[in-house]
PDB file of C-alpha atoms in Angstrom:
ATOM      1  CA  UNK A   1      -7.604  20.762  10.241  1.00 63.00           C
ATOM      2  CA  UNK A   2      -5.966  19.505   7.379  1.00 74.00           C
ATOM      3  CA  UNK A   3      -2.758  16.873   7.934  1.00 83.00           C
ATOM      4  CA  UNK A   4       0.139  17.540   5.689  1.00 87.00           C
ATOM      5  CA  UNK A   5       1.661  14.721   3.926  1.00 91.00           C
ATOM      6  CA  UNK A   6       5.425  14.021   2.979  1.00 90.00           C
ATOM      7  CA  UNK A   7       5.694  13.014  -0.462  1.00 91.00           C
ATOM      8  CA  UNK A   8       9.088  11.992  -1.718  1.00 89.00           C
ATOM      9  CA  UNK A   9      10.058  13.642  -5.152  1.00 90.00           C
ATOM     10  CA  UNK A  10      10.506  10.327  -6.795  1.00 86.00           C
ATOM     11  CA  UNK A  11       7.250   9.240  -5.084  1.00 86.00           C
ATOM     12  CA  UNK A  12       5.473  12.371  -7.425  1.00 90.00           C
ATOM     13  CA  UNK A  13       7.149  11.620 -10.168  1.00 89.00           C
ATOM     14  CA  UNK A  14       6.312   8.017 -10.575  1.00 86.00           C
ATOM     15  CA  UNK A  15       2.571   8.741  -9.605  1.00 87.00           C
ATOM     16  CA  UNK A  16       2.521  11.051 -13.044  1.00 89.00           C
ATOM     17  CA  UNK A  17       3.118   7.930 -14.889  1.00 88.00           C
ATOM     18  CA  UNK A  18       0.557   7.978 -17.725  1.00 87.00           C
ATOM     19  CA  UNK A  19      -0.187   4.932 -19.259  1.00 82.00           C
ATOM     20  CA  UNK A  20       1.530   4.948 -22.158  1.00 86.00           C
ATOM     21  CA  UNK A  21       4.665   5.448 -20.385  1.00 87.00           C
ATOM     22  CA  UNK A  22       5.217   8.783 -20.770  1.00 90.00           C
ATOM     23  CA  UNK A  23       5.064  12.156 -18.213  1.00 91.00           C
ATOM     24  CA  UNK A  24       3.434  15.113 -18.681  1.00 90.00           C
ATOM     25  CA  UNK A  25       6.063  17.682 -17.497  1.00 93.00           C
ATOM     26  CA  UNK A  26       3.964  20.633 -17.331  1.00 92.00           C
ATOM     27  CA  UNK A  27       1.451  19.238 -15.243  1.00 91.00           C
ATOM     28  CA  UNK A  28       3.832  17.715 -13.485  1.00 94.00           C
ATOM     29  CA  UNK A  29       5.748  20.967 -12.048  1.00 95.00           C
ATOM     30  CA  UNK A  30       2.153  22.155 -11.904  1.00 93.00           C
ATOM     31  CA  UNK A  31       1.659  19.244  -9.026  1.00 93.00           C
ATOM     32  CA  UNK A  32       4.917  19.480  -7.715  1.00 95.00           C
ATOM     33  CA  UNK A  33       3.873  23.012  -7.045  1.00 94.00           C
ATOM     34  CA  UNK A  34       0.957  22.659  -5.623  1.00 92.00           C
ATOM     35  CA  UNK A  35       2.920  20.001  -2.955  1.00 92.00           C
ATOM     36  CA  UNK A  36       5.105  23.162  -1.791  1.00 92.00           C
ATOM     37  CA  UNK A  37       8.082  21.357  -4.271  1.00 94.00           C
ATOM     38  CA  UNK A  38      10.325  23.705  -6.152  1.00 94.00           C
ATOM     39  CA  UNK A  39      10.692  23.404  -9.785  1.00 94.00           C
ATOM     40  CA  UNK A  40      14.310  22.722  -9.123  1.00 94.00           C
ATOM     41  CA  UNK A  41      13.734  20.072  -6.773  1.00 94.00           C
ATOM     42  CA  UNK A  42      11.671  18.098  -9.189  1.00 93.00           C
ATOM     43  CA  UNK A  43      14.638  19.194 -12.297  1.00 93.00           C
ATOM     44  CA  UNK A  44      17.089  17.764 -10.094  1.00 94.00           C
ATOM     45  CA  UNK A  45      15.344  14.547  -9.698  1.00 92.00           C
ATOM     46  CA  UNK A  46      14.684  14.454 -13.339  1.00 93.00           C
ATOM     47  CA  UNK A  47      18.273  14.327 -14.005  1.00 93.00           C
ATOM     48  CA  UNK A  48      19.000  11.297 -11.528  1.00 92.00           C
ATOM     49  CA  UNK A  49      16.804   9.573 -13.031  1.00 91.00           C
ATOM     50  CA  UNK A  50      17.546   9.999 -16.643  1.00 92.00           C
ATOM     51  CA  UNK A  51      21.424   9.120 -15.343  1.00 92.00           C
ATOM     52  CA  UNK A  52      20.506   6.003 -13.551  1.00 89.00           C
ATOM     53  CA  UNK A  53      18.896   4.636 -17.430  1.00 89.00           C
ATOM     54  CA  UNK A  54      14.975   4.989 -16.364  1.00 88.00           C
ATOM     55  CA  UNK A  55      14.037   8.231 -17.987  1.00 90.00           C
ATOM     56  CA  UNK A  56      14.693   9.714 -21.037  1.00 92.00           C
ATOM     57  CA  UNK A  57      14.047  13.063 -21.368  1.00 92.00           C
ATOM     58  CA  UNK A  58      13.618  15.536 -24.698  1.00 89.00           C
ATOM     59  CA  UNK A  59      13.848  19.037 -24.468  1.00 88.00           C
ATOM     60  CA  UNK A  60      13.748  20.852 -21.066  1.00 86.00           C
ATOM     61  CA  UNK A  61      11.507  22.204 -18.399  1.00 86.00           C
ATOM     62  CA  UNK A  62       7.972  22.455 -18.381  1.00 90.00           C
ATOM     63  CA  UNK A  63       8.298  21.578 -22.485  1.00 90.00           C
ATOM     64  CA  UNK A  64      10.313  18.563 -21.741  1.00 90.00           C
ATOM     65  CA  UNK A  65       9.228  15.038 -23.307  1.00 86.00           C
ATOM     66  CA  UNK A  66       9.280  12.389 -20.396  1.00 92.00           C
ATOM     67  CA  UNK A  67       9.200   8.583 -21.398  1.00 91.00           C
ATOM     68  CA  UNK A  68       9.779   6.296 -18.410  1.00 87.00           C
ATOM     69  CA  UNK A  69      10.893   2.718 -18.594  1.00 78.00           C
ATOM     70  CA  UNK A  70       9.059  -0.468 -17.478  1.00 68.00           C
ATOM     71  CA  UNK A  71      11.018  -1.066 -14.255  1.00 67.00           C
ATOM     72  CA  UNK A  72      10.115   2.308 -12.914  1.00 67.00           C
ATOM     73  CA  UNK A  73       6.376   2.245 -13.999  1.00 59.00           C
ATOM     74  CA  UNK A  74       5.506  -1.035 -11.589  1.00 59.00           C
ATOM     75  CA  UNK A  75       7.180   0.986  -8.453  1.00 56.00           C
ATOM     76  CA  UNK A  76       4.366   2.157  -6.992  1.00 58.00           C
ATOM     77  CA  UNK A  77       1.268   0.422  -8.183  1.00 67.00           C
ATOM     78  CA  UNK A  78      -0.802  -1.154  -5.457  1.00 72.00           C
ATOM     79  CA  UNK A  79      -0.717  -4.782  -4.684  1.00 81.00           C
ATOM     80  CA  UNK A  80      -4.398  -4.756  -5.970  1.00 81.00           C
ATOM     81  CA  UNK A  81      -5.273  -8.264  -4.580  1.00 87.00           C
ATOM     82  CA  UNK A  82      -4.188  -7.444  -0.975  1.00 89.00           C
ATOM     83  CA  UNK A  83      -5.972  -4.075  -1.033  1.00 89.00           C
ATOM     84  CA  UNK A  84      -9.249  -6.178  -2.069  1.00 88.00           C
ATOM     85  CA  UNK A  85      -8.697  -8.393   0.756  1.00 92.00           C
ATOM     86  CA  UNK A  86      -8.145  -5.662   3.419  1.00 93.00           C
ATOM     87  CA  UNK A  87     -11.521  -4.389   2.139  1.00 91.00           C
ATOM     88  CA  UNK A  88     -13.124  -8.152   2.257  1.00 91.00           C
ATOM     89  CA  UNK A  89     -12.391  -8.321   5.877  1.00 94.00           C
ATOM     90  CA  UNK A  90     -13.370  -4.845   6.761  1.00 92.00           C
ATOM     91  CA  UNK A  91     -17.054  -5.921   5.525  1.00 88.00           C
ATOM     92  CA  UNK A  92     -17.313  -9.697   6.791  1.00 91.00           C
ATOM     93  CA  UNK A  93     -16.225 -10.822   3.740  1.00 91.00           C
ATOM     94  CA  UNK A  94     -13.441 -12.857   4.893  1.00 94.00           C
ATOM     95  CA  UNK A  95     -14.135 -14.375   8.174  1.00 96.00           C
ATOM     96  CA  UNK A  96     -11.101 -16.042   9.939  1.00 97.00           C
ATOM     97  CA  UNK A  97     -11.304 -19.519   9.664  1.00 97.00           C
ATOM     98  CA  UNK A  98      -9.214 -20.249  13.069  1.00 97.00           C
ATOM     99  CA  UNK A  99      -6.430 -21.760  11.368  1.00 98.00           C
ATOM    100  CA  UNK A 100      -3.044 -20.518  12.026  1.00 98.00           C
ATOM    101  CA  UNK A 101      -0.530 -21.564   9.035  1.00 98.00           C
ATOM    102  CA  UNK A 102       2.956 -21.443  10.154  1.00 98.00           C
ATOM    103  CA  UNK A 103       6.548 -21.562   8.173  1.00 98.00           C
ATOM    104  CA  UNK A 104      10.076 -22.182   9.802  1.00 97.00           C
ATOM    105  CA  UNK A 105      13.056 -22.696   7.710  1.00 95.00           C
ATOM    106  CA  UNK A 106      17.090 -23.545   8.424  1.00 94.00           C
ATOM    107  CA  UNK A 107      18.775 -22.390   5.608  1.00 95.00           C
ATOM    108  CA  UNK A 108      22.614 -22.581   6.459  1.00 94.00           C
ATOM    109  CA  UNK A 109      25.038 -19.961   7.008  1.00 93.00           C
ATOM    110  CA  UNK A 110      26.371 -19.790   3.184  1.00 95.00           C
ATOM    111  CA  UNK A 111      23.447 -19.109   2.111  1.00 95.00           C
ATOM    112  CA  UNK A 112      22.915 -15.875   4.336  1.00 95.00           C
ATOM    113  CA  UNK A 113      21.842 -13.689   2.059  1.00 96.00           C
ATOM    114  CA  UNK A 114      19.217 -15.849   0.582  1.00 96.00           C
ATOM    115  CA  UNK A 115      17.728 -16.620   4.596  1.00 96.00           C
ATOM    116  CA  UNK A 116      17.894 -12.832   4.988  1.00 96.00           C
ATOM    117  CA  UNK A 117      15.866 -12.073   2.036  1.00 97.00           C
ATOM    118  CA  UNK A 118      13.259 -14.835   3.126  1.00 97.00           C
ATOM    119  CA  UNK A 119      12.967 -13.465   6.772  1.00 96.00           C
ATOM    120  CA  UNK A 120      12.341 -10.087   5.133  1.00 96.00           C
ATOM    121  CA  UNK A 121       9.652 -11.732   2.802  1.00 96.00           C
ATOM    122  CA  UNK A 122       7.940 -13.998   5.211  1.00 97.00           C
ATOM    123  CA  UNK A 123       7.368 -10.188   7.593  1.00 96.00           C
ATOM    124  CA  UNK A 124       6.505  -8.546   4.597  1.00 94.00           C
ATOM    125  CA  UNK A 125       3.698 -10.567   4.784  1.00 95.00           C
ATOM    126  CA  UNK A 126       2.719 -10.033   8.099  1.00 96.00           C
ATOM    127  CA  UNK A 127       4.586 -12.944   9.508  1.00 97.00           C
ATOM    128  CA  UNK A 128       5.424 -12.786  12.705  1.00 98.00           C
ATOM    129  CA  UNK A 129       8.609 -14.540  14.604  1.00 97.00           C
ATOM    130  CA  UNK A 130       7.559 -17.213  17.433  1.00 96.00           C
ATOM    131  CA  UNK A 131      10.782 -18.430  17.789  1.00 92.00           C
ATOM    132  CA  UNK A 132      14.089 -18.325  15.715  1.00 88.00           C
ATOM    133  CA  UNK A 133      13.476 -19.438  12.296  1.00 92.00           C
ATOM    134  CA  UNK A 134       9.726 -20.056  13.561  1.00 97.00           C
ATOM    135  CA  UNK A 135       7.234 -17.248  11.885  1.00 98.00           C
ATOM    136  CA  UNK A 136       3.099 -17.335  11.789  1.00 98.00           C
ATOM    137  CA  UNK A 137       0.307 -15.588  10.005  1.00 98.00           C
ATOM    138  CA  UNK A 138      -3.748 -16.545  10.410  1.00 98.00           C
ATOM    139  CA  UNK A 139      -3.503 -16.007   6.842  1.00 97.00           C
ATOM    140  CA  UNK A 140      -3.340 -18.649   4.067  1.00 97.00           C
ATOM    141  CA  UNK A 141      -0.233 -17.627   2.967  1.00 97.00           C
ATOM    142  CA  UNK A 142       1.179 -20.412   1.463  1.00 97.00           C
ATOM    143  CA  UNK A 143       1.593 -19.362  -1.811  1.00 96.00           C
ATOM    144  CA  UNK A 144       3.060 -16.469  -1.556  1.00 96.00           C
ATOM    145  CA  UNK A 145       5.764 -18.630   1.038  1.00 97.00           C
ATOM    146  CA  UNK A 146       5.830 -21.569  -1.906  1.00 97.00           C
ATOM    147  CA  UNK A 147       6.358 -18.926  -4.994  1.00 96.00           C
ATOM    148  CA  UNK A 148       9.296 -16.855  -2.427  1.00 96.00           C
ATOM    149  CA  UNK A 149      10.785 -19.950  -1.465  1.00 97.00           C
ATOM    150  CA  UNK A 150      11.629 -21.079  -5.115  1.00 97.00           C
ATOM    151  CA  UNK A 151      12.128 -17.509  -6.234  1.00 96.00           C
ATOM    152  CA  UNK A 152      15.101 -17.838  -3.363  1.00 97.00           C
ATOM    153  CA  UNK A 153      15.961 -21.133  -4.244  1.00 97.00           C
ATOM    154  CA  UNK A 154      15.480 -22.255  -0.788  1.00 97.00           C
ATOM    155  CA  UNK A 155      12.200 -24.563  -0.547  1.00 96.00           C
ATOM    156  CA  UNK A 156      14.667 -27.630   0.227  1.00 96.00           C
ATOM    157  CA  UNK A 157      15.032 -25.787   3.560  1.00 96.00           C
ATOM    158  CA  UNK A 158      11.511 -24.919   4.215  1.00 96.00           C
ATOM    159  CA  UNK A 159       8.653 -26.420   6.291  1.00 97.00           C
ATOM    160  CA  UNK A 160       5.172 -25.504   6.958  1.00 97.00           C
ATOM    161  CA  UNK A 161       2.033 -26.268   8.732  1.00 97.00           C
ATOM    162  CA  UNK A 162      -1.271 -25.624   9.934  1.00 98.00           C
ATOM    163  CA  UNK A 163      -2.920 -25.899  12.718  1.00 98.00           C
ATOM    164  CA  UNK A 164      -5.768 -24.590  14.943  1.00 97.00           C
ATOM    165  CA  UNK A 165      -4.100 -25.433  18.507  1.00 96.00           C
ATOM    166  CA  UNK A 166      -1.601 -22.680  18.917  1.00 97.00           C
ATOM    167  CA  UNK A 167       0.047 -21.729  22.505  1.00 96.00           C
ATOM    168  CA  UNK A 168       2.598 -18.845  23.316  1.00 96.00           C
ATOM    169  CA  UNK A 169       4.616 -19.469  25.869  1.00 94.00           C
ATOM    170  CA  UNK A 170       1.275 -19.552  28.427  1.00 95.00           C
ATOM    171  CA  UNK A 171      -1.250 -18.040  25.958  1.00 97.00           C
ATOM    172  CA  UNK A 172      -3.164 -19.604  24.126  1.00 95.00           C
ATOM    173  CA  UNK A 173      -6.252 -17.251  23.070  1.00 97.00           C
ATOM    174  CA  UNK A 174      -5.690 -15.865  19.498  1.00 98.00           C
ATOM    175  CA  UNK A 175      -6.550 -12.286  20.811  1.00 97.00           C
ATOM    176  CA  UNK A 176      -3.564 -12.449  23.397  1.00 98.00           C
ATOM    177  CA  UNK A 177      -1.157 -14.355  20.722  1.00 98.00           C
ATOM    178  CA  UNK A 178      -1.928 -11.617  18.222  1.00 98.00           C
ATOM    179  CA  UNK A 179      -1.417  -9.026  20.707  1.00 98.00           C
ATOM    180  CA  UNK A 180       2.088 -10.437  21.702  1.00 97.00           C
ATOM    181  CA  UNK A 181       3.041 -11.023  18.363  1.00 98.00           C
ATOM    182  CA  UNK A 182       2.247  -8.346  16.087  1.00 98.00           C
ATOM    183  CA  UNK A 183       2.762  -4.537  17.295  1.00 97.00           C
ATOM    184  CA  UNK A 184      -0.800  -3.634  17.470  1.00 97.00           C
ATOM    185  CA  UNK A 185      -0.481   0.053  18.425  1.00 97.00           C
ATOM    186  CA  UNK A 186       1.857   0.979  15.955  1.00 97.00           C
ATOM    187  CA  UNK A 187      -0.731  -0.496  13.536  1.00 97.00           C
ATOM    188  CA  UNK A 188      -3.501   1.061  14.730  1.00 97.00           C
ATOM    189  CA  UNK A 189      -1.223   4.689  14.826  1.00 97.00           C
ATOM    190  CA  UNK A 190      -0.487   4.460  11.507  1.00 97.00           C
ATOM    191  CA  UNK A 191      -4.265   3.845  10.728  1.00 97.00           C
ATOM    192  CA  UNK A 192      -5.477   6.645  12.709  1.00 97.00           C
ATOM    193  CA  UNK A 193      -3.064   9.061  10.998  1.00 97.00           C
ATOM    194  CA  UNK A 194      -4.531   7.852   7.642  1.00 97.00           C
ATOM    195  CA  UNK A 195      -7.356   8.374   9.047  1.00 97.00           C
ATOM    196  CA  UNK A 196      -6.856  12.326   9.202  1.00 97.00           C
ATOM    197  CA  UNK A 197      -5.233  12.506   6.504  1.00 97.00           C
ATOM    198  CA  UNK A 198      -8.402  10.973   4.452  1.00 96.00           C
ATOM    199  CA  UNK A 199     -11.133  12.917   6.610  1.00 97.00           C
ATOM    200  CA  UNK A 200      -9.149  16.350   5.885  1.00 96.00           C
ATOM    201  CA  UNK A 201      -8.939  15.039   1.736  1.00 95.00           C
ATOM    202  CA  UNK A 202     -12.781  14.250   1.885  1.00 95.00           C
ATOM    203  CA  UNK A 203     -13.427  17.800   3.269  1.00 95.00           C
ATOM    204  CA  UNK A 204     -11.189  19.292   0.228  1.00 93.00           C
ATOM    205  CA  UNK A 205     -12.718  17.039  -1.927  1.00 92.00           C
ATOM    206  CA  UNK A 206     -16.602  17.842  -1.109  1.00 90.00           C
ATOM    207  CA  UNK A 207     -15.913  21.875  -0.186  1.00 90.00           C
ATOM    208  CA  UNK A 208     -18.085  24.377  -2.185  1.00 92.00           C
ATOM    209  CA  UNK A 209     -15.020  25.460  -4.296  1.00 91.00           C
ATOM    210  CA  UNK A 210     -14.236  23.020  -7.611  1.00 88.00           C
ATOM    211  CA  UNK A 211     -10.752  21.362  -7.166  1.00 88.00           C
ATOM    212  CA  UNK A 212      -7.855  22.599 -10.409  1.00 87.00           C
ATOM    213  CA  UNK A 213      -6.419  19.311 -11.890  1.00 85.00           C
ATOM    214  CA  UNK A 214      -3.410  19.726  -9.978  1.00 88.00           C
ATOM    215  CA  UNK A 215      -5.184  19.765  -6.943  1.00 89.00           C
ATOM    216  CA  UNK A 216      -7.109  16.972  -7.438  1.00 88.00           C
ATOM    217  CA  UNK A 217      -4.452  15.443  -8.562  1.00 88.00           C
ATOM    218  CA  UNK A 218      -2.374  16.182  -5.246  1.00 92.00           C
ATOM    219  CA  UNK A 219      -4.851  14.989  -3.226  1.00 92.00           C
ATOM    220  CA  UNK A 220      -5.011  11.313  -5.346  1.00 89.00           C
ATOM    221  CA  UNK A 221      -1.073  11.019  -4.952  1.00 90.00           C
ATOM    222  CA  UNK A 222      -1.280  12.098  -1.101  1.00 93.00           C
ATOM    223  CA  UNK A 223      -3.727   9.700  -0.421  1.00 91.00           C
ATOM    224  CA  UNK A 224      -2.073   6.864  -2.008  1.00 88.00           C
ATOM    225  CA  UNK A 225       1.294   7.415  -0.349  1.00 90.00           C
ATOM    226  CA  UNK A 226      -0.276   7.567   2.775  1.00 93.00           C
ATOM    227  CA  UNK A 227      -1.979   4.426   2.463  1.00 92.00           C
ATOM    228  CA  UNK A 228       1.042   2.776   1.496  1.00 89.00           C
ATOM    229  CA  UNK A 229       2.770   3.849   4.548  1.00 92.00           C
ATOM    230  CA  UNK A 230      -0.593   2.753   6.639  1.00 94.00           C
ATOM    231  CA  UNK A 231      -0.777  -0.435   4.815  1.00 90.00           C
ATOM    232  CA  UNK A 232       2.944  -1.861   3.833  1.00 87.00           C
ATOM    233  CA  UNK A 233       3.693  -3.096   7.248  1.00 85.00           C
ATOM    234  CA  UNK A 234      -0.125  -4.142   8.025  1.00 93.00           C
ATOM    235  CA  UNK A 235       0.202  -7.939   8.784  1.00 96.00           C
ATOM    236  CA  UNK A 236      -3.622  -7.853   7.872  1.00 95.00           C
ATOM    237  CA  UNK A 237      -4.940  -9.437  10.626  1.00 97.00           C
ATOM    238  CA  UNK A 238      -8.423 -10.490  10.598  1.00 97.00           C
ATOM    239  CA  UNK A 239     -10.981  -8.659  12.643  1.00 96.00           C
ATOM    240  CA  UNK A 240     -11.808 -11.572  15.333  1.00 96.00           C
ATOM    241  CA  UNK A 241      -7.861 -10.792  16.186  1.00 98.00           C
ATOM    242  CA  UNK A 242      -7.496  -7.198  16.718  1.00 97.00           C
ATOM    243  CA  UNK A 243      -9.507  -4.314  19.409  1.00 96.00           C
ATOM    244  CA  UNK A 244     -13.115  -3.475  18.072  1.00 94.00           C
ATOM    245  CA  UNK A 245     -13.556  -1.470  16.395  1.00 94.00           C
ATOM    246  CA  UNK A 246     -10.234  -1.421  14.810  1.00 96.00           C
ATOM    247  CA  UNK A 247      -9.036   1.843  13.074  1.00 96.00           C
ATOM    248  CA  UNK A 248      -8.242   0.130  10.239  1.00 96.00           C
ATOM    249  CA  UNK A 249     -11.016  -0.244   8.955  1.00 95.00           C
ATOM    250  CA  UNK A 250     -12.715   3.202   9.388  1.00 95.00           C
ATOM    251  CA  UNK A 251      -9.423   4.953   7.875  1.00 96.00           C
ATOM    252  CA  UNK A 252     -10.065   2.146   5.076  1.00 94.00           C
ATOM    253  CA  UNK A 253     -13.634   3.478   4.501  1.00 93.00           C
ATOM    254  CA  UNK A 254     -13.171   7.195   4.200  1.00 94.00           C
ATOM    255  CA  UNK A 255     -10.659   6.211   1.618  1.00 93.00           C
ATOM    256  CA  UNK A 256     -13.189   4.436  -0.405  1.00 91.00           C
ATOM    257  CA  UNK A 257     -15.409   7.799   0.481  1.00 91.00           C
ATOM    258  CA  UNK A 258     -12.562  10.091  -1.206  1.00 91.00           C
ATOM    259  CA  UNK A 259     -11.468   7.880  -4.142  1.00 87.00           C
ATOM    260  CA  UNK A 260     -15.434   7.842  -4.806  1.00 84.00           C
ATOM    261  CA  UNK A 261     -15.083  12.191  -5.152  1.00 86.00           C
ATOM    262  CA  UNK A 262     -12.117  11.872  -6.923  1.00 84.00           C
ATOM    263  CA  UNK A 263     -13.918   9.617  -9.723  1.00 76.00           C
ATOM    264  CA  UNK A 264     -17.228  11.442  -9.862  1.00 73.00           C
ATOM    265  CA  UNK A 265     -16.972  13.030 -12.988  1.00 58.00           C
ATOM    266  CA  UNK A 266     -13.093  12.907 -13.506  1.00 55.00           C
ATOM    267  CA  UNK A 267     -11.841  12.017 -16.418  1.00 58.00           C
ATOM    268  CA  UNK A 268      -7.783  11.622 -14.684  1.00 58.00           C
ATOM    269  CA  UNK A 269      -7.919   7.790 -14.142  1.00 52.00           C
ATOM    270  CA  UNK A 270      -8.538   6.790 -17.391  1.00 55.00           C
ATOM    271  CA  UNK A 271      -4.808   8.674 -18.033  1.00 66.00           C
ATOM    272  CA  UNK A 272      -2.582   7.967 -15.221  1.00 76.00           C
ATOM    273  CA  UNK A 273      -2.125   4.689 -14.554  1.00 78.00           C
ATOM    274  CA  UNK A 274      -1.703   4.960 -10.431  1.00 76.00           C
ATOM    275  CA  UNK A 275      -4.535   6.978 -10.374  1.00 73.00           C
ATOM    276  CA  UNK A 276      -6.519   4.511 -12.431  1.00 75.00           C
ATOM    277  CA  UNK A 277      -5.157   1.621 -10.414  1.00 76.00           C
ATOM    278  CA  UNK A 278      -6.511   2.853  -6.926  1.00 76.00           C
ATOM    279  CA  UNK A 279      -9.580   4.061  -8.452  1.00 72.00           C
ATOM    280  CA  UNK A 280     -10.989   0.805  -9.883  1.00 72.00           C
ATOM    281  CA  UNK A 281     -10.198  -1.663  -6.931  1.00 74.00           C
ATOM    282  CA  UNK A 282     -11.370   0.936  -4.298  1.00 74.00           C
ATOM    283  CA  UNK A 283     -14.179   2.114  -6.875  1.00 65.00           C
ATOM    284  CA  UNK A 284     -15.387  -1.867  -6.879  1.00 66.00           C
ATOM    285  CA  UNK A 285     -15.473  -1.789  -3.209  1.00 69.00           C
ATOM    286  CA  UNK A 286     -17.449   1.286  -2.955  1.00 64.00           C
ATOM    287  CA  UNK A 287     -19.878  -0.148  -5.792  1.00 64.00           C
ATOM    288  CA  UNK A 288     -20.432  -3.306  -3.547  1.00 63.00           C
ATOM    289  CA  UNK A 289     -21.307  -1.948  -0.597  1.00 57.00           C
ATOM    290  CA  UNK A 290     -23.829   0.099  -2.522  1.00 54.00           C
ATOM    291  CA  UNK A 291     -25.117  -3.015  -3.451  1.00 55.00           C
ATOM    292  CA  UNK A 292     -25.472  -3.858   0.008  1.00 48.00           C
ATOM    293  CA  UNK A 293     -28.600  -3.943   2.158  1.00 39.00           C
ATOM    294  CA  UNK A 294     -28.467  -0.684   3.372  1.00 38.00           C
ATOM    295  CA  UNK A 295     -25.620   0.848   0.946  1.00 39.00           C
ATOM    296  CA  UNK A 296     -23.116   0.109   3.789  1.00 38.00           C
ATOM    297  CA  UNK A 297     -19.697   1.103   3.506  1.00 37.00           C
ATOM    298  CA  UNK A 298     -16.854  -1.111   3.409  1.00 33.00           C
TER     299      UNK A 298
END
């Protein structure tokens, strides 16, 4: 049964980025299409953006010349490092260490909206709050803390640790912190929706009937926004953390399985720049784990 997926109209739009900054309008209204949009919705949107100063546009409908600006062309590209280290752990790759690196910070009330932007930042990064001011990860985030810190102008205010004796108000087993800490079900929810959203894209993808351009390329941009809305709030905990066997990591794989269809023999990648993006660091993933004994997936 296939799972539909919301895509916002400037989602679409900024997935048809090519990679010389422009936007092919016909084949975008062609995608739009195919993602039940109306060719007003997407003219509409069009328009907002040329009036907020990140679009220019020549000529009109389906003939129109698009040329985006830099801002909106890093939007929506995938943190490509993180994605690589989601993939590392799903295959052993990154064994937790034990260490659990902590960061608490005081920064006074004048400065409010520089603490509220490094709360945001430190969860962002799958931080989670012990205690006021108190957050944690079992990842070595430190610098990614260090470079938001200074970006904030805050680091006077900062401190941070590690350590490998960590207790919770009585717990003290890193299953049962993690568990208190981070919302594991909603985690694991958001996976198994990706999950059927990938497994119905992998049954499009590998049907007897050949895939139109648009369709394939509806399929890459549904994929992706579903990923990011499975992955964005993912603290990335490691494995020896989280309920075997962890959702995660099987949505993660029939990913890999459908971005490996969608670059079989398809030229799109080596055009649009999101499409290219996903394709290479998931494409390196699924070429390693045919490297593997076996051919394992990831």
């Amino acid at each position: 049964m296939d799972v539909k997926v919301d895509i916002p109209t400037r989602v679409l739009v900024e997935s048809m980025i090519r990679e010389d900054a422009t936007i092919d309008a016909a084949e975008l209204y062609a995608v739009a299409n195919a993602l039940g949009m109306t060719d007003q919705q997407v003219r509409l949107h069009i328009r907002r953006l040329v009036a907020e100063g990140q679009l220019v546009q020549e000529g009109r409908g389906r003939r129109a010349s698009l040329r985006v600006d830099a801002e909106i062309r890093g939007a929506i590209e995938p943190n490509v490092e993180f994605i690589r280290f989601m993939y590392d752990q799903d295959r052993g790759a990154a064994p937790w260490d034990g260490n659990w690196h902590l960061v608490a910070f005081a920064i006074p009330e004048v400065e409010r909206q520089a603490r509220d932007a490094m709360r945001d930042g430190i969860v962002h990064l799958g931080g989670a709050a012990i205690q006021g001011g108190l957050y944690v990860s079992p990842n070595p985030w430190e610098p990614y803390i260090e470079a938001l810190a200074g970006k904030l102008g805050v680091g006077g205010y900062m401190t941070r640790l590690t350590t490998t004796n960590l207790l919770v108000g009585e717990l003290d087993s890193p299953r049962e912190i993690a568990a208190r800490l981070w919302p594991l079900e909603e985690i694991a929810a958001r996976h198994d929706r990706l999950l059927d959203v990938a497994r119905a894209r992998l049954d499009r993808l590998a049907g007897p009937r050949e895939l139109s351009q648009p369709e394939i390329l509806t399929v890459a941009i549904e994929l992706a926004a579903e990923f990011t809305r499975a992955t964005d709030p993912d603290p990335l905990l490691p494995p020896e953390l989280v309920p075997q066997p962890w959702p995660g990591a099987h949505a993660r794989a029939v990913v890999a399985e459908c971005w490996a269809q969608l670059m079989s023999g398809q030229s799109l990648r080596d055009r649009l720049r999101i499409f290219r993006l996903y394709a290479e660091v998931i494409g390196d993933v699924v070429e390693d784990a045919g490297r593997a004994p076996g051919g394992a997936q990831p």
